[in-house]
Amino acid sequence: MLGSPQDAEEAVQDAFLSAWRRLPEYRHAAEFRTWMYRITVNRCLTVRRRRRPPPVPLSAVAEPATADAWSQPARSAEQDAATAALSRALAELDAGQRVCWILRELQGLPYKEIAHVTRTSEQTVRGRLFRARRPLQEAMGPWR
């Protein structure tokens, strides 16, 4: 969500501190995991609102060297370009669509939990995912 590992680590650390302070407020009405996702998503959205420059693209982050087929220069360049394309496409989505897509596709959360985390209905989550997938599919079409 933040485009920078350092910003993400800082946001997660802030989220854990916030959760620790707000632990007495936890109502057990939702799973603890969902409650933590909500705190973390809120922290990330706050960081994004305060930050005006564009995030660092994922392609700028160095990948550790590996001995598999992806370590070949051509494959590595192709993967970097695909990652950059995905990063640009995600940056074009509105925040609600981006959050829903990340929670569903990267974190594997079910619609019900995403709805709870985003404080929306399951129908809203489904709509946001539908609207997010189309531009992402178009942007990533050349990489299939």
GROMACS .gro file of N, CA and C in nm:
model
  432
    1MET      N    1   0.081  -0.121   0.000
    1MET     CA    2   0.000   0.000   0.000
    1MET      C    3   0.084   0.126   0.000
    2LEU      N    4   0.202   0.120   0.057
    2LEU     CA    5   0.284   0.240   0.070
    2LEU      C    6   0.395   0.249  -0.033
    3GLY      N    7   0.427   0.138  -0.099
    3GLY     CA    8   0.527   0.140  -0.203
    3GLY      C    9   0.670   0.144  -0.154
    4SER      N   10   0.690   0.140  -0.025
    4SER     CA   11   0.825   0.146   0.031
    4SER      C   12   0.833   0.051   0.150
    5PRO      N   13   0.929  -0.040   0.149
    5PRO     CA   14   0.943  -0.132   0.263
    5PRO      C   15   0.966  -0.059   0.395
    6GLN      N   16   1.042   0.050   0.390
    6GLN     CA   17   1.070   0.124   0.513
    6GLN      C   18   0.941   0.187   0.567
    7ASP      N   19   0.861   0.246   0.479
    7ASP     CA   20   0.735   0.306   0.522
    7ASP      C   21   0.640   0.199   0.575
    8ALA      N   22   0.640   0.084   0.509
    8ALA     CA   23   0.552  -0.026   0.552
    8ALA      C   24   0.593  -0.077   0.690
    9GLU      N   25   0.723  -0.093   0.712
    9GLU     CA   26   0.770  -0.139   0.842
    9GLU      C   27   0.733  -0.039   0.952
   10GLU      N   28   0.749   0.087   0.921
   10GLU     CA   29   0.716   0.191   1.018
   10GLU      C   30   0.565   0.192   1.048
   11ALA      N   31   0.484   0.177   0.943
   11ALA     CA   32   0.338   0.176   0.961
   11ALA      C   33   0.295   0.055   1.044
   12VAL      N   34   0.355  -0.060   1.020
   12VAL     CA   35   0.320  -0.180   1.097
   12VAL      C   36   0.361  -0.162   1.243
   13GLN      N   37   0.479  -0.107   1.264
   13GLN     CA   38   0.524  -0.083   1.401
   13GLN      C   39   0.428   0.013   1.472
   14ASP      N   40   0.389   0.121   1.405
   14ASP     CA   41   0.293   0.215   1.462
   14ASP      C   42   0.159   0.148   1.489
   15ALA      N   43   0.119   0.058   1.398
   15ALA     CA   44  -0.009  -0.013   1.416
   15ALA      C   45  -0.004  -0.102   1.540
   16PHE      N   46   0.106  -0.171   1.561
   16PHE     CA   47   0.118  -0.256   1.679
   16PHE      C   48   0.119  -0.173   1.807
   17LEU      N   49   0.186  -0.060   1.804
   17LEU     CA   50   0.185   0.027   1.922
   17LEU      C   51   0.043   0.078   1.949
   18SER      N   52  -0.025   0.117   1.844
   18SER     CA   53  -0.162   0.165   1.858
   18SER      C   54  -0.252   0.055   1.912
   19ALA      N   55  -0.236  -0.067   1.859
   19ALA     CA   56  -0.317  -0.179   1.907
   19ALA      C   57  -0.289  -0.208   2.054
   20TRP      N   58  -0.164  -0.202   2.093
   20TRP     CA   59  -0.127  -0.225   2.232
   20TRP      C   60  -0.197  -0.124   2.323
   21ARG      N   61  -0.195   0.004   2.280
   21ARG     CA   62  -0.259   0.109   2.361
   21ARG      C   63  -0.410   0.093   2.363
   22ARG      N   64  -0.467   0.043   2.253
   22ARG     CA   65  -0.612   0.033   2.241
   22ARG      C   66  -0.665  -0.106   2.276
   23LEU      N   67  -0.580  -0.193   2.325
   23LEU     CA   68  -0.622  -0.329   2.359
   23LEU      C   69  -0.743  -0.333   2.452
   24PRO      N   70  -0.755  -0.243   2.551
   24PRO     CA   71  -0.875  -0.246   2.635
   24PRO      C   72  -1.004  -0.216   2.557
   25GLU      N   73  -0.992  -0.151   2.442
   25GLU     CA   74  -1.109  -0.120   2.360
   25GLU      C   75  -1.154  -0.237   2.273
   26TYR      N   76  -1.069  -0.339   2.259
   26TYR     CA   77  -1.102  -0.453   2.174
   26TYR      C   78  -1.224  -0.525   2.231
   27ARG      N   79  -1.329  -0.537   2.148
   27ARG     CA   80  -1.459  -0.587   2.194
   27ARG      C   81  -1.482  -0.735   2.170
   28HIS      N   82  -1.392  -0.802   2.106
   28HIS     CA   83  -1.406  -0.944   2.076
   28HIS      C   84  -1.525  -0.973   1.985
   29ALA      N   85  -1.586  -0.868   1.927
   29ALA     CA   86  -1.696  -0.888   1.833
   29ALA      C   87  -1.640  -0.937   1.700
   30ALA      N   88  -1.519  -0.902   1.672
   30ALA     CA   89  -1.453  -0.944   1.548
   30ALA      C   90  -1.327  -1.022   1.584
   31GLU      N   91  -1.274  -1.091   1.485
   31GLU     CA   92  -1.148  -1.161   1.508
   31GLU      C   93  -1.038  -1.060   1.535
   32PHE      N   94  -0.943  -1.100   1.615
   32PHE     CA   95  -0.831  -1.012   1.646
   32PHE      C   96  -0.757  -0.974   1.518
   33ARG      N   97  -0.741  -1.070   1.428
   33ARG     CA   98  -0.672  -1.046   1.301
   33ARG      C   99  -0.740  -0.935   1.222
   34THR      N  100  -0.871  -0.937   1.216
   34THR     CA  101  -0.945  -0.835   1.144
   34THR      C  102  -0.927  -0.699   1.210
   35TRP      N  103  -0.930  -0.697   1.341
   35TRP     CA  104  -0.910  -0.572   1.416
   35TRP      C  105  -0.772  -0.515   1.386
   36MET      N  106  -0.670  -0.601   1.383
   36MET     CA  107  -0.534  -0.556   1.351
   36MET      C  108  -0.523  -0.506   1.207
   37TYR      N  109  -0.588  -0.576   1.114
   37TYR     CA  110  -0.587  -0.529   0.975
   37TYR      C  111  -0.646  -0.388   0.967
   38ARG      N  112  -0.756  -0.366   1.038
   38ARG     CA  113  -0.821  -0.235   1.033
   38ARG      C  114  -0.726  -0.126   1.085
   39ILE      N  115  -0.660  -0.153   1.195
   39ILE     CA  116  -0.565  -0.055   1.252
   39ILE      C  117  -0.452  -0.030   1.152
   40THR      N  118  -0.399  -0.137   1.093
   40THR     CA  119  -0.288  -0.125   0.999
   40THR      C  120  -0.330  -0.051   0.872
   41VAL      N  121  -0.445  -0.085   0.818
   41VAL     CA  122  -0.495  -0.016   0.698
   41VAL      C  123  -0.515   0.132   0.727
   42ASN      N  124  -0.574   0.163   0.842
   42ASN     CA  125  -0.593   0.305   0.877
   42ASN      C  126  -0.459   0.377   0.885
   43ARG      N  127  -0.360   0.313   0.944
   43ARG     CA  128  -0.228   0.376   0.955
   43ARG      C  129  -0.168   0.400   0.817
   44CYS      N  130  -0.179   0.302   0.729
   44CYS     CA  131  -0.126   0.317   0.593
   44CYS      C  132  -0.198   0.428   0.517
   45LEU      N  133  -0.329   0.436   0.531
   45LEU     CA  134  -0.404   0.542   0.463
   45LEU      C  135  -0.365   0.679   0.517
   46THR      N  136  -0.341   0.688   0.647
   46THR     CA  137  -0.298   0.815   0.707
   46THR      C  138  -0.162   0.856   0.651
   47VAL      N  139  -0.071   0.760   0.641
   47VAL     CA  140   0.062   0.790   0.586
   47VAL      C  141   0.050   0.836   0.442
   48ARG      N  142  -0.035   0.769   0.363
   48ARG     CA  143  -0.052   0.807   0.221
   48ARG      C  144  -0.112   0.946   0.208
   49ARG      N  145  -0.207   0.981   0.295
   49ARG     CA  146  -0.268   1.114   0.288
   49ARG      C  147  -0.167   1.223   0.321
   50ARG      N  148  -0.081   1.197   0.416
   50ARG     CA  149   0.018   1.297   0.458
   50ARG      C  150   0.132   1.311   0.357
   51ARG      N  151   0.155   1.207   0.282
   51ARG     CA  152   0.267   1.207   0.188
   51ARG      C  153   0.216   1.250   0.050
   52ARG      N  154   0.278   1.349  -0.006
   52ARG     CA  155   0.238   1.398  -0.137
   52ARG      C  156   0.324   1.345  -0.251
   53PRO      N  157   0.456   1.326  -0.234
   53PRO     CA  158   0.535   1.274  -0.345
   53PRO      C  159   0.492   1.130  -0.377
   54PRO      N  160   0.509   1.088  -0.500
   54PRO     CA  161   0.469   0.951  -0.536
   54PRO      C  162   0.554   0.849  -0.462
   55PRO      N  163   0.497   0.732  -0.435
   55PRO     CA  164   0.573   0.629  -0.365
   55PRO      C  165   0.687   0.576  -0.451
   56VAL      N  166   0.786   0.520  -0.386
   56VAL     CA  167   0.897   0.458  -0.457
   56VAL      C  168   0.843   0.335  -0.529
   57PRO      N  169   0.871   0.323  -0.660
   57PRO     CA  170   0.820   0.205  -0.731
   57PRO      C  171   0.882   0.077  -0.678
   58LEU      N  172   0.805  -0.030  -0.687
   58LEU     CA  173   0.854  -0.159  -0.639
   58LEU      C  174   0.979  -0.203  -0.714
   59SER      N  175   0.993  -0.160  -0.838
   59SER     CA  176   1.109  -0.200  -0.917
   59SER      C  177   1.239  -0.139  -0.865
   60ALA      N  178   1.230  -0.033  -0.785
   60ALA     CA  179   1.350   0.032  -0.732
   60ALA      C  180   1.407  -0.043  -0.612
   61VAL      N  181   1.330  -0.138  -0.559
   61VAL     CA  182   1.376  -0.216  -0.445
   61VAL      C  183   1.458  -0.333  -0.496
   62ALA      N  184   1.581  -0.344  -0.448
   62ALA     CA  185   1.670  -0.451  -0.493
   62ALA      C  186   1.621  -0.585  -0.441
   63GLU      N  187   1.621  -0.683  -0.528
   63GLU     CA  188   1.584  -0.819  -0.492
   63GLU      C  189   1.711  -0.897  -0.455
   64PRO      N  190   1.703  -0.983  -0.357
   64PRO     CA  191   1.820  -1.064  -0.325
   64PRO      C  192   1.851  -1.161  -0.439
   65ALA      N  193   1.977  -1.187  -0.459
   65ALA     CA  194   2.019  -1.279  -0.565
   65ALA      C  195   1.978  -1.421  -0.529
   66THR      N  196   1.930  -1.494  -0.630
   66THR     CA  197   1.892  -1.634  -0.611
   66THR      C  198   1.959  -1.716  -0.720
   67ALA      N  199   1.959  -1.845  -0.700
   67ALA     CA  200   2.024  -1.933  -0.797
   67ALA      C  201   1.924  -1.999  -0.891
   68ASP      N  202   1.798  -1.958  -0.888
   68ASP     CA  203   1.699  -2.022  -0.973
   68ASP      C  204   1.692  -1.954  -1.110
   69ALA      N  205   1.594  -1.994  -1.190
   69ALA     CA  206   1.581  -1.943  -1.326
   69ALA      C  207   1.554  -1.793  -1.329
   70TRP      N  208   1.494  -1.740  -1.222
   70TRP     CA  209   1.463  -1.597  -1.220
   70TRP      C  210   1.588  -1.511  -1.203
   71SER      N  211   1.701  -1.573  -1.171
   71SER     CA  212   1.822  -1.494  -1.153
   71SER      C  213   1.889  -1.463  -1.287
   72GLN      N  214   1.842  -1.521  -1.394
   72GLN     CA  215   1.896  -1.490  -1.526
   72GLN      C  216   1.862  -1.346  -1.559
   73PRO      N  217   1.955  -1.272  -1.619
   73PRO     CA  218   1.933  -1.129  -1.645
   73PRO      C  219   1.806  -1.099  -1.724
   74ALA      N  220   1.777  -1.175  -1.827
   74ALA     CA  221   1.657  -1.149  -1.908
   74ALA      C  222   1.530  -1.171  -1.826
   75ARG      N  223   1.528  -1.280  -1.751
   75ARG     CA  224   1.411  -1.309  -1.667
   75ARG      C  225   1.396  -1.204  -1.558
   76SER      N  226   1.508  -1.165  -1.501
   76SER     CA  227   1.506  -1.065  -1.395
   76SER      C  228   1.454  -0.931  -1.447
   77ALA      N  229   1.499  -0.892  -1.566
   77ALA     CA  230   1.452  -0.767  -1.627
   77ALA      C  231   1.303  -0.774  -1.656
   78GLU      N  232   1.258  -0.889  -1.705
   78GLU     CA  233   1.116  -0.907  -1.734
   78GLU      C  234   1.033  -0.899  -1.606
   79GLN      N  235   1.081  -0.962  -1.501
   79GLN     CA  236   1.010  -0.959  -1.372
   79GLN      C  237   1.006  -0.817  -1.316
   80ASP      N  238   1.118  -0.745  -1.328
   80ASP     CA  239   1.123  -0.606  -1.280
   80ASP      C  240   1.024  -0.519  -1.356
   81ALA      N  241   1.017  -0.538  -1.486
   81ALA     CA  242   0.923  -0.459  -1.567
   81ALA      C  243   0.779  -0.493  -1.532
   82ALA      N  244   0.750  -0.620  -1.510
   82ALA     CA  245   0.614  -0.659  -1.471
   82ALA      C  246   0.578  -0.603  -1.334
   83THR      N  247   0.672  -0.607  -1.242
   83THR     CA  248   0.649  -0.551  -1.108
   83THR      C  249   0.625  -0.401  -1.116
   84ALA      N  250   0.702  -0.333  -1.199
   84ALA     CA  251   0.683  -0.188  -1.217
   84ALA      C  252   0.547  -0.158  -1.277
   85ALA      N  253   0.505  -0.241  -1.373
   85ALA     CA  254   0.373  -0.221  -1.435
   85ALA      C  255   0.262  -0.241  -1.331
   86LEU      N  256   0.274  -0.343  -1.249
   86LEU     CA  257   0.174  -0.367  -1.144
   86LEU      C  258   0.174  -0.252  -1.044
   87SER      N  259   0.290  -0.206  -1.007
   87SER     CA  260   0.301  -0.094  -0.913
   87SER      C  261   0.232   0.030  -0.968
   88ARG      N  262   0.256   0.061  -1.095
   88ARG     CA  263   0.192   0.177  -1.158
   88ARG      C  264   0.041   0.159  -1.164
   89ALA      N  265  -0.003   0.038  -1.200
   89ALA     CA  266  -0.147   0.012  -1.210
   89ALA      C  267  -0.214   0.023  -1.074
   90LEU      N  268  -0.151  -0.029  -0.970
   90LEU     CA  269  -0.207  -0.018  -0.835
   90LEU      C  270  -0.214   0.128  -0.790
   91ALA      N  271  -0.113   0.206  -0.827
   91ALA     CA  272  -0.111   0.348  -0.788
   91ALA      C  273  -0.224   0.425  -0.854
   92GLU      N  274  -0.273   0.377  -0.968
   92GLU     CA  275  -0.383   0.444  -1.039
   92GLU      C  276  -0.519   0.416  -0.976
   93LEU      N  277  -0.529   0.309  -0.899
   93LEU     CA  278  -0.657   0.275  -0.835
   93LEU      C  279  -0.685   0.373  -0.722
   94ASP      N  280  -0.814   0.392  -0.692
   94ASP     CA  281  -0.842   0.475  -0.574
   94ASP      C  282  -0.811   0.393  -0.449
   95ALA      N  283  -0.800   0.459  -0.337
   95ALA     CA  284  -0.754   0.395  -0.213
   95ALA      C  285  -0.843   0.278  -0.173
   96GLY      N  286  -0.974   0.292  -0.187
   96GLY     CA  287  -1.065   0.184  -0.148
   96GLY      C  288  -1.046   0.060  -0.233
   97GLN      N  289  -1.031   0.080  -0.364
   97GLN     CA  290  -1.008  -0.034  -0.452
   97GLN      C  291  -0.875  -0.100  -0.423
   98ARG      N  292  -0.771  -0.018  -0.402
   98ARG     CA  293  -0.637  -0.070  -0.375
   98ARG      C  294  -0.636  -0.152  -0.245
   99VAL      N  295  -0.699  -0.100  -0.140
   99VAL     CA  296  -0.703  -0.172  -0.012
   99VAL      C  297  -0.774  -0.306  -0.030
  100CYS      N  298  -0.890  -0.305  -0.094
  100CYS     CA  299  -0.966  -0.429  -0.114
  100CYS      C  300  -0.885  -0.530  -0.196
  101TRP      N  301  -0.820  -0.482  -0.302
  101TRP     CA  302  -0.744  -0.573  -0.388
  101TRP      C  303  -0.626  -0.633  -0.312
  102ILE      N  304  -0.555  -0.552  -0.237
  102ILE     CA  305  -0.439  -0.602  -0.162
  102ILE      C  306  -0.484  -0.703  -0.055
  103LEU      N  307  -0.591  -0.670   0.017
  103LEU     CA  308  -0.638  -0.761   0.121
  103LEU      C  309  -0.688  -0.893   0.063
  104ARG      N  310  -0.750  -0.888  -0.056
  104ARG     CA  311  -0.804  -1.009  -0.117
  104ARG      C  312  -0.694  -1.089  -0.188
  105GLU      N  313  -0.623  -1.023  -0.278
  105GLU     CA  314  -0.530  -1.095  -0.365
  105GLU      C  315  -0.394  -1.123  -0.301
  106LEU      N  316  -0.345  -1.034  -0.218
  106LEU     CA  317  -0.214  -1.056  -0.156
  106LEU      C  318  -0.225  -1.119  -0.019
  107GLN      N  319  -0.328  -1.080   0.058
  107GLN     CA  320  -0.343  -1.134   0.193
  107GLN      C  321  -0.440  -1.251   0.200
  108GLY      N  322  -0.523  -1.268   0.097
  108GLY     CA  323  -0.614  -1.382   0.091
  108GLY      C  324  -0.731  -1.375   0.186
  109LEU      N  325  -0.770  -1.256   0.227
  109LEU     CA  326  -0.883  -1.243   0.319
  109LEU      C  327  -1.015  -1.269   0.247
  110PRO      N  328  -1.112  -1.328   0.314
  110PRO     CA  329  -1.244  -1.344   0.254
  110PRO      C  330  -1.317  -1.210   0.251
  111TYR      N  331  -1.419  -1.203   0.166
  111TYR     CA  332  -1.494  -1.079   0.148
  111TYR      C  333  -1.550  -1.025   0.280
  112LYS      N  334  -1.598  -1.115   0.364
  112LYS     CA  335  -1.657  -1.071   0.491
  112LYS      C  336  -1.556  -0.998   0.578
  113GLU      N  337  -1.434  -1.051   0.587
  113GLU     CA  338  -1.331  -0.985   0.667
  113GLU      C  339  -1.287  -0.853   0.605
  114ILE      N  340  -1.277  -0.851   0.472
  114ILE     CA  341  -1.240  -0.727   0.405
  114ILE      C  342  -1.346  -0.621   0.433
  115ALA      N  343  -1.471  -0.660   0.429
  115ALA     CA  344  -1.580  -0.566   0.458
  115ALA      C  345  -1.568  -0.512   0.599
  116HIS      N  346  -1.534  -0.598   0.692
  116HIS     CA  347  -1.518  -0.554   0.830
  116HIS      C  348  -1.399  -0.459   0.844
  117VAL      N  349  -1.287  -0.495   0.781
  117VAL     CA  350  -1.165  -0.413   0.788
  117VAL      C  351  -1.190  -0.276   0.727
  118THR      N  352  -1.259  -0.273   0.614
  118THR     CA  353  -1.281  -0.146   0.543
  118THR      C  354  -1.407  -0.074   0.588
  119ARG      N  355  -1.479  -0.136   0.682
  119ARG     CA  356  -1.603  -0.078   0.734
  119ARG      C  357  -1.705  -0.050   0.622
  120THR      N  358  -1.719  -0.148   0.535
  120THR     CA  359  -1.815  -0.141   0.427
  120THR      C  360  -1.892  -0.272   0.423
  121SER      N  361  -1.981  -0.284   0.328
  121SER     CA  362  -2.055  -0.409   0.312
  121SER      C  363  -1.978  -0.504   0.219
  122GLU      N  364  -2.016  -0.631   0.223
  122GLU     CA  365  -1.954  -0.727   0.133
  122GLU      C  366  -1.981  -0.689  -0.012
  123GLN      N  367  -2.100  -0.635  -0.039
  123GLN     CA  368  -2.135  -0.593  -0.174
  123GLN      C  369  -2.042  -0.481  -0.221
  124THR      N  370  -2.010  -0.387  -0.133
  124THR     CA  371  -1.918  -0.279  -0.167
  124THR      C  372  -1.779  -0.336  -0.197
  125VAL      N  373  -1.736  -0.433  -0.118
  125VAL     CA  374  -1.606  -0.497  -0.141
  125VAL      C  375  -1.605  -0.563  -0.278
  126ARG      N  376  -1.710  -0.637  -0.309
  126ARG     CA  377  -1.718  -0.705  -0.439
  126ARG      C  378  -1.714  -0.603  -0.553
  127GLY      N  379  -1.785  -0.492  -0.538
  127GLY     CA  380  -1.785  -0.388  -0.641
  127GLY      C  381  -1.648  -0.325  -0.658
  128ARG      N  382  -1.582  -0.297  -0.547
  128ARG     CA  383  -1.448  -0.237  -0.555
  128ARG      C  384  -1.350  -0.333  -0.621
  129LEU      N  385  -1.359  -0.460  -0.586
  129LEU     CA  386  -1.271  -0.559  -0.648
  129LEU      C  387  -1.299  -0.571  -0.797
  130PHE      N  388  -1.426  -0.571  -0.834
  130PHE     CA  389  -1.463  -0.579  -0.976
  130PHE      C  390  -1.405  -0.460  -1.052
  131ARG      N  391  -1.421  -0.340  -0.995
  131ARG     CA  392  -1.371  -0.219  -1.061
  131ARG      C  393  -1.218  -0.212  -1.059
  132ALA      N  394  -1.154  -0.276  -0.962
  132ALA     CA  395  -1.007  -0.275  -0.956
  132ALA      C  396  -0.948  -0.376  -1.053
  133ARG      N  397  -1.013  -0.488  -1.070
  133ARG     CA  398  -0.955  -0.595  -1.153
  133ARG      C  399  -0.947  -0.559  -1.300
  134ARG      N  400  -1.045  -0.486  -1.351
  134ARG     CA  401  -1.045  -0.454  -1.494
  134ARG      C  402  -0.922  -0.373  -1.535
  135PRO      N  403  -0.892  -0.258  -1.471
  135PRO     CA  404  -0.772  -0.184  -1.512
  135PRO      C  405  -0.643  -0.261  -1.483
  136LEU      N  406  -0.643  -0.343  -1.378
  136LEU     CA  407  -0.523  -0.422  -1.350
  136LEU      C  408  -0.501  -0.528  -1.458
  137GLN      N  409  -0.611  -0.590  -1.504
  137GLN     CA  410  -0.599  -0.689  -1.611
  137GLN      C  411  -0.549  -0.624  -1.739
  138GLU      N  412  -0.600  -0.505  -1.770
  138GLU     CA  413  -0.557  -0.434  -1.889
  138GLU      C  414  -0.409  -0.395  -1.878
  139ALA      N  415  -0.369  -0.345  -1.763
  139ALA     CA  416  -0.229  -0.304  -1.745
  139ALA      C  417  -0.134  -0.423  -1.748
  140MET      N  418  -0.179  -0.538  -1.699
  140MET     CA  419  -0.092  -0.652  -1.691
  140MET      C  420  -0.108  -0.747  -1.810
  141GLY      N  421  -0.196  -0.714  -1.905
  141GLY     CA  422  -0.218  -0.798  -2.023
  141GLY      C  423  -0.090  -0.834  -2.097
  142PRO      N  424  -0.002  -0.738  -2.122
  142PRO     CA  425   0.122  -0.774  -2.194
  142PRO      C  426   0.214  -0.870  -2.117
  143TRP      N  427   0.192  -0.885  -1.989
  143TRP     CA  428   0.281  -0.969  -1.907
  143TRP      C  429   0.228  -1.109  -1.889
  144ARG      N  430   0.120  -1.143  -1.954
  144ARG     CA  431   0.064  -1.279  -1.941
  144ARG      C  432   0.130  -1.373  -2.036
   0.00000   0.00000   0.00000
